[in-house]
Amino acid sequence: MHNKQDSPQVLAKPLISFILTYYNLPLDMLCTCIDSILALSLQGDERQIIVVDDGSDESPVNALMGYGDDITYIRQRNQGLSQARNTGIQMARGNYLQFVDADDRLLKDAYEHCLKIVKTKNPEMVVFDFTTTAAKPKELKDLPPQSGSHYMRHYNIHGTACGYLFKRSVIGDIRFTTGIYHEDEEFTPLLMLRAENIIVTTAQAYLYQQRAGSITRNIAPQNQQKRLSDLKAIIQRLHKAADNMSIDDKTALQRRVAQLTMDYIYQVIYLSRSRQQLETEISDLTRNGLFPLPDASYTPKYIWFRRLSKTSAGRALLMRIIPLFNRER
């Protein structure tokens, strides 16, 4: 097993660097995640597996010893997911990068399809799908190559960075903003806009495993408020960034900003259950040019949400149905 204190070596450039972020997880989950990568058809010199331990209470290093030189292990003081991923980016040598949360895993057959795309078509980015069950793969379909900007103008994108296999050259100086929640929502649209050749596939290559103790399921009141304020700040930064882009990129990012703003309003209603807070947030979004939501036909859900949210009566209805909808799910 390599660690960041090892002596420098001249190593061949692997095809893919897998960046795994780890913090206080059961060791069997981490090993299952690593095993899912080792099960792929990639040869040892075609892959780099980086485990970034973000200051866990107990280091998983003993459990990793059995993997030998298949693993590069980095331990840092606890700084959060964003900095752990940024550390992984700094250490990565691969032509392509793939983020994997250590409590999730890759699904072999579907991910092999992504590898085939990389090896035969050499795109800047492969966009794949997620699943929560390791079911038999569905029929696979790939969209024709297109730019990230074109795709974002016509489709919604996943927020999570784990849904993209992308060339190291595309990332440039983009990094995850540290100390915030929803860091992926800022990172992924900016990354995609830089890619001129992406291939989107229906392959469900990533198994997302929900855990009761995960960051996204922390419902403490102070956690909820930070999640909301961080998301609003991201929306505002993306909204500002769009002003300095070409018309196509601006249109693409404005669609994403509108979708995120819709989600933000939805989350304010669901988490606060307060009409007063909702109206306060609507006023703030209006001052920042983010409300009313743009009159666009992005998706059926967006259309009905935009229509309801623009009137006081419609927002009163949303206050009733959103908590009810989430309780029944």
Short mmCIF file of C-alpha atoms in Angstrom, two decimals:
data_model
loop_
_atom_site.label_atom_id
_atom_site.label_comp_id
_atom_site.label_asym_id
_atom_site.label_seq_id
_atom_site.Cartn_x
_atom_site.Cartn_y
_atom_site.Cartn_z
CA MET A 1 0.00 0.00 0.00
CA HIS A 2 1.31 3.43 -0.93
CA ASN A 3 0.91 6.45 1.29
CA LYS A 4 1.74 10.09 0.73
CA GLN A 5 4.99 9.73 2.68
CA ASP A 6 6.37 7.12 0.23
CA SER A 7 9.48 8.04 -1.72
CA PRO A 8 8.73 9.67 -5.10
CA GLN A 9 8.64 7.25 -8.01
CA VAL A 10 8.25 7.65 -11.74
CA LEU A 11 5.01 5.77 -12.38
CA ALA A 12 3.08 5.08 -15.55
CA LYS A 13 -0.02 7.19 -16.04
CA PRO A 14 -3.10 5.06 -15.31
CA LEU A 15 -6.28 5.26 -17.32
CA ILE A 16 -8.49 6.09 -14.32
CA SER A 17 -7.89 7.44 -10.84
CA PHE A 18 -10.67 6.39 -8.47
CA ILE A 19 -10.94 8.88 -5.60
CA LEU A 20 -12.63 7.31 -2.55
CA THR A 21 -13.53 9.55 0.38
CA TYR A 22 -13.77 7.90 3.81
CA TYR A 23 -14.86 9.12 7.23
CA ASN A 24 -15.95 6.95 10.18
CA LEU A 25 -17.58 4.24 8.08
CA PRO A 26 -17.82 0.51 8.81
CA LEU A 27 -14.67 -1.09 7.42
CA ASP A 28 -16.63 -3.70 5.51
CA MET A 29 -18.30 -0.94 3.48
CA LEU A 30 -14.93 0.54 2.55
CA CYS A 31 -13.58 -2.86 1.54
CA THR A 32 -16.71 -3.65 -0.48
CA CYS A 33 -16.27 -0.36 -2.33
CA ILE A 34 -12.61 -1.11 -3.10
CA ASP A 35 -13.44 -4.68 -4.13
CA SER A 36 -16.02 -3.37 -6.63
CA ILE A 37 -13.24 -1.40 -8.34
CA LEU A 38 -10.76 -4.28 -8.28
CA ALA A 39 -13.41 -6.52 -9.87
CA LEU A 40 -13.37 -4.42 -13.03
CA SER A 41 -11.44 -5.54 -16.09
CA LEU A 42 -8.83 -2.81 -15.60
CA GLN A 43 -5.28 -4.05 -15.19
CA GLY A 44 -3.21 -2.87 -12.24
CA ASP A 45 -1.36 -0.26 -14.28
CA GLU A 46 -4.64 1.06 -15.71
CA ARG A 47 -6.09 2.12 -12.37
CA GLN A 48 -5.13 4.19 -9.35
CA ILE A 49 -7.27 3.78 -6.22
CA ILE A 50 -6.87 6.69 -3.80
CA VAL A 51 -8.47 6.40 -0.35
CA VAL A 52 -8.65 9.79 1.36
CA ASP A 53 -9.33 9.33 5.07
CA ASP A 54 -10.76 12.62 6.30
CA GLY A 55 -9.51 12.30 9.89
CA SER A 56 -11.61 9.32 10.99
CA ASP A 57 -11.61 8.52 14.71
CA GLU A 58 -9.77 5.31 13.86
CA SER A 59 -7.64 4.88 10.76
CA PRO A 60 -8.69 2.06 8.41
CA VAL A 61 -5.05 1.47 7.47
CA ASN A 62 -4.88 -2.02 9.00
CA ALA A 63 -7.85 -3.16 6.92
CA LEU A 64 -6.17 -1.79 3.80
CA MET A 65 -2.83 -3.54 4.28
CA GLY A 66 -4.10 -6.64 2.52
CA TYR A 67 -4.58 -4.69 -0.71
CA GLY A 68 -0.86 -4.06 -1.01
CA ASP A 69 0.15 -1.63 -3.74
CA ASP A 70 -3.37 -1.53 -5.21
CA ILE A 71 -4.20 1.31 -2.79
CA THR A 72 -2.82 4.78 -2.22
CA TYR A 73 -3.88 5.79 1.29
CA ILE A 74 -3.93 9.40 2.47
CA ARG A 75 -4.92 10.49 5.96
CA GLN A 76 -5.62 14.14 6.68
CA ARG A 77 -7.14 16.06 9.57
CA ASN A 78 -10.91 16.30 9.37
CA GLN A 79 -11.76 19.04 6.86
CA GLY A 80 -14.91 17.73 5.22
CA LEU A 81 -15.86 15.98 1.99
CA SER A 82 -14.90 18.87 -0.28
CA GLN A 83 -11.31 19.05 0.93
CA ALA A 84 -11.01 15.25 0.89
CA ARG A 85 -11.97 15.25 -2.79
CA ASN A 86 -9.66 18.16 -3.52
CA THR A 87 -6.83 16.20 -1.92
CA GLY A 88 -7.70 13.24 -4.15
CA ILE A 89 -7.62 15.47 -7.23
CA GLN A 90 -4.17 16.70 -6.25
CA MET A 91 -2.88 13.13 -5.88
CA ALA A 92 -4.55 11.73 -9.00
CA ARG A 93 -2.35 10.68 -11.93
CA GLY A 94 -5.03 9.13 -14.13
CA ASN A 95 -6.17 10.35 -17.51
CA TYR A 96 -9.74 10.09 -16.16
CA LEU A 97 -11.09 10.73 -12.65
CA GLN A 98 -13.94 8.94 -10.88
CA PHE A 99 -15.27 9.97 -7.47
CA VAL A 100 -16.72 7.19 -5.31
CA ASP A 101 -18.09 7.62 -1.80
CA ALA A 102 -16.69 4.81 0.35
CA ASP A 103 -20.15 3.65 1.47
CA ASP A 104 -21.22 3.11 -2.15
CA ARG A 105 -19.88 0.82 -4.88
CA LEU A 106 -19.59 0.41 -8.63
CA LEU A 107 -21.66 -2.22 -10.46
CA LYS A 108 -19.39 -4.28 -12.66
CA ASP A 109 -21.44 -4.98 -15.78
CA ALA A 110 -22.78 -1.45 -16.12
CA TYR A 111 -19.46 0.21 -15.32
CA GLU A 112 -17.72 -2.03 -17.84
CA HIS A 113 -19.94 -0.38 -20.43
CA CYS A 114 -18.59 3.01 -19.33
CA LEU A 115 -15.05 1.67 -19.64
CA LYS A 116 -15.82 0.46 -23.15
CA ILE A 117 -17.00 3.94 -24.09
CA VAL A 118 -13.79 5.44 -22.71
CA LYS A 119 -11.53 2.98 -24.51
CA THR A 120 -13.29 3.05 -27.87
CA LYS A 121 -14.56 6.64 -28.15
CA ASN A 122 -12.23 8.65 -25.90
CA PRO A 123 -14.82 11.22 -24.75
CA GLU A 124 -14.00 13.96 -22.29
CA MET A 125 -16.81 12.76 -20.04
CA VAL A 126 -19.11 9.77 -19.60
CA VAL A 127 -22.38 10.50 -17.80
CA PHE A 128 -24.02 7.42 -16.29
CA ASP A 129 -26.92 6.60 -14.00
CA PHE A 130 -27.44 5.48 -10.41
CA THR A 131 -29.44 2.75 -8.74
CA THR A 132 -30.24 1.77 -5.16
CA THR A 133 -30.53 -1.94 -5.94
CA ALA A 134 -28.07 -4.30 -7.57
CA ALA A 135 -30.70 -5.49 -10.01
CA LYS A 136 -30.05 -7.01 -13.42
CA PRO A 137 -28.83 -4.28 -15.80
CA LYS A 138 -31.39 -2.75 -18.12
CA GLU A 139 -30.93 -2.44 -21.85
CA LEU A 140 -28.17 0.09 -22.40
CA LYS A 141 -28.59 3.12 -24.63
CA ASP A 142 -26.08 5.85 -25.36
CA LEU A 143 -26.82 9.34 -26.66
CA PRO A 144 -24.70 10.63 -29.53
CA PRO A 145 -21.63 12.66 -28.51
CA GLN A 146 -22.44 16.27 -27.67
CA SER A 147 -21.04 19.15 -25.67
CA GLY A 148 -21.81 19.52 -21.99
CA SER A 149 -23.39 22.88 -22.72
CA HIS A 150 -25.75 21.33 -25.28
CA TYR A 151 -26.76 18.58 -22.89
CA MET A 152 -27.45 21.02 -20.04
CA ARG A 153 -29.64 23.18 -22.27
CA HIS A 154 -31.90 20.21 -23.00
CA TYR A 155 -31.74 17.92 -19.96
CA ASN A 156 -31.50 18.03 -16.20
CA ILE A 157 -28.22 16.78 -14.76
CA HIS A 158 -27.44 14.80 -11.59
CA GLY A 159 -26.04 16.92 -8.85
CA THR A 160 -23.64 14.35 -7.47
CA ALA A 161 -20.11 14.32 -8.83
CA CYS A 162 -20.00 10.53 -8.52
CA GLY A 163 -22.13 10.21 -11.67
CA TYR A 164 -19.38 11.37 -14.01
CA LEU A 165 -16.24 9.72 -15.37
CA PHE A 166 -14.24 12.61 -16.80
CA LYS A 167 -10.83 13.52 -18.14
CA ARG A 168 -8.40 15.11 -15.75
CA SER A 169 -7.74 17.78 -18.37
CA VAL A 170 -11.35 19.00 -18.19
CA ILE A 171 -11.28 19.93 -14.53
CA GLY A 172 -8.67 22.65 -14.90
CA ASP A 173 -8.74 24.88 -11.81
CA ILE A 174 -12.23 23.85 -10.67
CA ARG A 175 -12.27 22.56 -7.10
CA PHE A 176 -14.94 21.81 -4.51
CA THR A 177 -15.80 24.73 -2.24
CA THR A 178 -14.85 23.71 1.29
CA GLY A 179 -16.96 23.96 4.44
CA ILE A 180 -20.35 23.71 2.74
CA TYR A 181 -23.11 21.23 2.02
CA HIS A 182 -24.34 20.69 -1.56
CA GLU A 183 -20.76 21.18 -2.85
CA ASP A 184 -21.52 18.91 -5.81
CA GLU A 185 -24.29 21.22 -7.02
CA GLU A 186 -21.71 23.94 -7.65
CA PHE A 187 -18.97 21.68 -8.98
CA THR A 188 -20.82 19.52 -11.50
CA PRO A 189 -22.45 22.14 -13.78
CA LEU A 190 -19.21 24.12 -14.02
CA LEU A 191 -17.33 20.91 -14.85
CA MET A 192 -19.82 19.82 -17.50
CA LEU A 193 -19.74 23.20 -19.22
CA ARG A 194 -16.03 22.68 -19.86
CA ALA A 195 -16.53 19.37 -21.69
CA GLU A 196 -16.90 19.59 -25.47
CA ASN A 197 -17.38 15.85 -26.02
CA ILE A 198 -19.58 13.91 -23.59
CA ILE A 199 -21.43 10.63 -23.97
CA VAL A 200 -24.51 10.00 -21.86
CA THR A 201 -25.47 6.40 -21.17
CA THR A 202 -28.39 4.77 -19.37
CA ALA A 203 -25.98 2.35 -17.67
CA GLN A 204 -26.80 2.21 -13.94
CA ALA A 205 -23.17 1.89 -12.95
CA TYR A 206 -23.20 3.30 -9.42
CA LEU A 207 -24.94 1.70 -6.43
CA TYR A 208 -25.98 4.40 -3.98
CA GLN A 209 -26.46 2.98 -0.49
CA GLN A 210 -28.51 5.10 1.93
CA ARG A 211 -27.31 5.08 5.53
CA ALA A 212 -29.11 6.45 8.57
CA GLY A 213 -25.99 8.31 9.70
CA SER A 214 -25.02 9.86 6.36
CA ILE A 215 -24.55 13.59 5.87
CA THR A 216 -27.58 13.89 3.60
CA ARG A 217 -29.86 12.30 6.21
CA ASN A 218 -28.83 14.51 9.14
CA ILE A 219 -32.05 16.31 10.09
CA ALA A 220 -30.89 18.27 13.16
CA PRO A 221 -32.34 21.82 12.99
CA GLN A 222 -28.94 23.54 12.82
CA ASN A 223 -27.94 21.14 10.06
CA GLN A 224 -31.10 21.89 8.11
CA GLN A 225 -30.54 25.65 8.27
CA LYS A 226 -26.94 25.35 7.10
CA ARG A 227 -28.00 23.12 4.22
CA LEU A 228 -30.51 25.74 3.12
CA SER A 229 -28.13 28.70 3.44
CA ASP A 230 -25.33 26.84 1.63
CA LEU A 231 -27.63 25.89 -1.24
CA LYS A 232 -28.85 29.47 -1.61
CA ALA A 233 -25.26 30.74 -1.68
CA ILE A 234 -24.39 28.22 -4.41
CA ILE A 235 -27.41 29.30 -6.46
CA GLN A 236 -26.36 32.93 -6.17
CA ARG A 237 -22.77 32.18 -7.22
CA LEU A 238 -23.88 30.16 -10.23
CA HIS A 239 -26.37 32.88 -11.18
CA LYS A 240 -23.57 35.45 -11.09
CA ALA A 241 -21.16 33.18 -12.98
CA ALA A 242 -23.65 32.82 -15.85
CA ASP A 243 -23.43 36.55 -16.60
CA ASN A 244 -19.84 36.17 -17.81
CA MET A 245 -20.44 33.20 -20.12
CA SER A 246 -21.21 32.79 -23.81
CA ILE A 247 -24.91 32.77 -24.70
CA ASP A 248 -25.08 28.97 -24.99
CA ASP A 249 -23.28 28.34 -21.70
CA LYS A 250 -25.30 31.08 -20.01
CA THR A 251 -28.57 29.51 -21.19
CA ALA A 252 -27.39 26.10 -19.99
CA LEU A 253 -26.40 27.35 -16.55
CA GLN A 254 -29.56 29.43 -16.18
CA ARG A 255 -31.60 26.27 -16.63
CA ARG A 256 -29.61 24.61 -13.84
CA VAL A 257 -29.98 27.66 -11.60
CA ALA A 258 -33.75 27.62 -12.14
CA GLN A 259 -33.93 23.93 -11.23
CA LEU A 260 -31.84 24.48 -8.09
CA THR A 261 -33.97 27.47 -7.11
CA MET A 262 -37.09 25.34 -7.46
CA ASP A 263 -35.47 22.71 -5.25
CA TYR A 264 -34.47 25.37 -2.74
CA ILE A 265 -38.04 26.65 -2.41
CA TYR A 266 -39.27 23.07 -2.08
CA GLN A 267 -36.74 22.40 0.71
CA VAL A 268 -37.65 25.61 2.56
CA ILE A 269 -41.27 24.45 2.63
CA TYR A 270 -40.46 20.88 3.60
CA LEU A 271 -37.85 21.63 6.26
CA SER A 272 -39.25 24.80 7.85
CA ARG A 273 -43.03 24.23 7.51
CA SER A 274 -43.18 28.01 8.01
CA ARG A 275 -45.13 30.28 5.70
CA GLN A 276 -43.33 33.29 7.17
CA GLN A 277 -39.90 31.85 6.35
CA LEU A 278 -41.09 30.91 2.89
CA GLU A 279 -42.23 34.47 2.15
CA THR A 280 -38.98 35.87 3.56
CA GLU A 281 -36.99 33.60 1.25
CA ILE A 282 -39.18 34.45 -1.75
CA SER A 283 -38.51 38.16 -1.13
CA ASP A 284 -34.77 37.54 -0.91
CA LEU A 285 -34.75 35.45 -4.10
CA THR A 286 -36.70 38.22 -5.85
CA ARG A 287 -34.14 40.85 -4.81
CA ASN A 288 -31.38 38.69 -6.27
CA GLY A 289 -33.15 38.16 -9.61
CA LEU A 290 -33.91 34.49 -8.95
CA PHE A 291 -37.69 34.75 -8.56
CA PRO A 292 -40.22 34.37 -10.14
CA LEU A 293 -38.85 31.23 -11.73
CA PRO A 294 -38.21 31.65 -15.48
CA ASP A 295 -41.18 30.95 -17.74
CA ALA A 296 -39.69 27.85 -19.38
CA SER A 297 -40.97 24.33 -20.08
CA TYR A 298 -38.02 22.44 -18.64
CA THR A 299 -39.99 19.53 -17.16
CA PRO A 300 -43.65 18.91 -16.22
CA LYS A 301 -42.72 19.19 -12.52
CA TYR A 302 -40.97 22.50 -13.14
CA ILE A 303 -43.97 23.89 -15.05
CA TRP A 304 -46.51 23.18 -12.33
CA PHE A 305 -44.17 24.26 -9.53
CA ARG A 306 -43.40 27.56 -11.29
CA ARG A 307 -47.11 28.28 -11.74
CA LEU A 308 -47.99 27.52 -8.14
CA SER A 309 -45.03 29.26 -6.56
CA LYS A 310 -45.59 32.58 -8.34
CA THR A 311 -48.85 33.37 -6.46
CA SER A 312 -49.65 33.63 -2.77
CA ALA A 313 -52.52 31.18 -3.13
CA GLY A 314 -50.31 28.74 -4.97
CA ARG A 315 -47.64 28.92 -2.28
CA ALA A 316 -50.31 28.25 0.36
CA LEU A 317 -51.23 25.10 -1.56
CA LEU A 318 -47.58 24.03 -1.77
CA MET A 319 -47.31 24.49 2.01
CA ARG A 320 -50.07 21.89 2.40
CA ILE A 321 -49.15 19.32 -0.21
CA ILE A 322 -45.33 19.14 0.04
CA PRO A 323 -45.18 17.92 3.67
CA LEU A 324 -48.02 15.50 2.92
CA PHE A 325 -46.26 14.18 -0.19
CA ASN A 326 -43.02 13.58 1.69
CA ARG A 327 -44.81 11.85 4.58
CA GLU A 328 -46.38 9.37 2.16
CA ARG A 329 -43.13 8.55 0.35
#
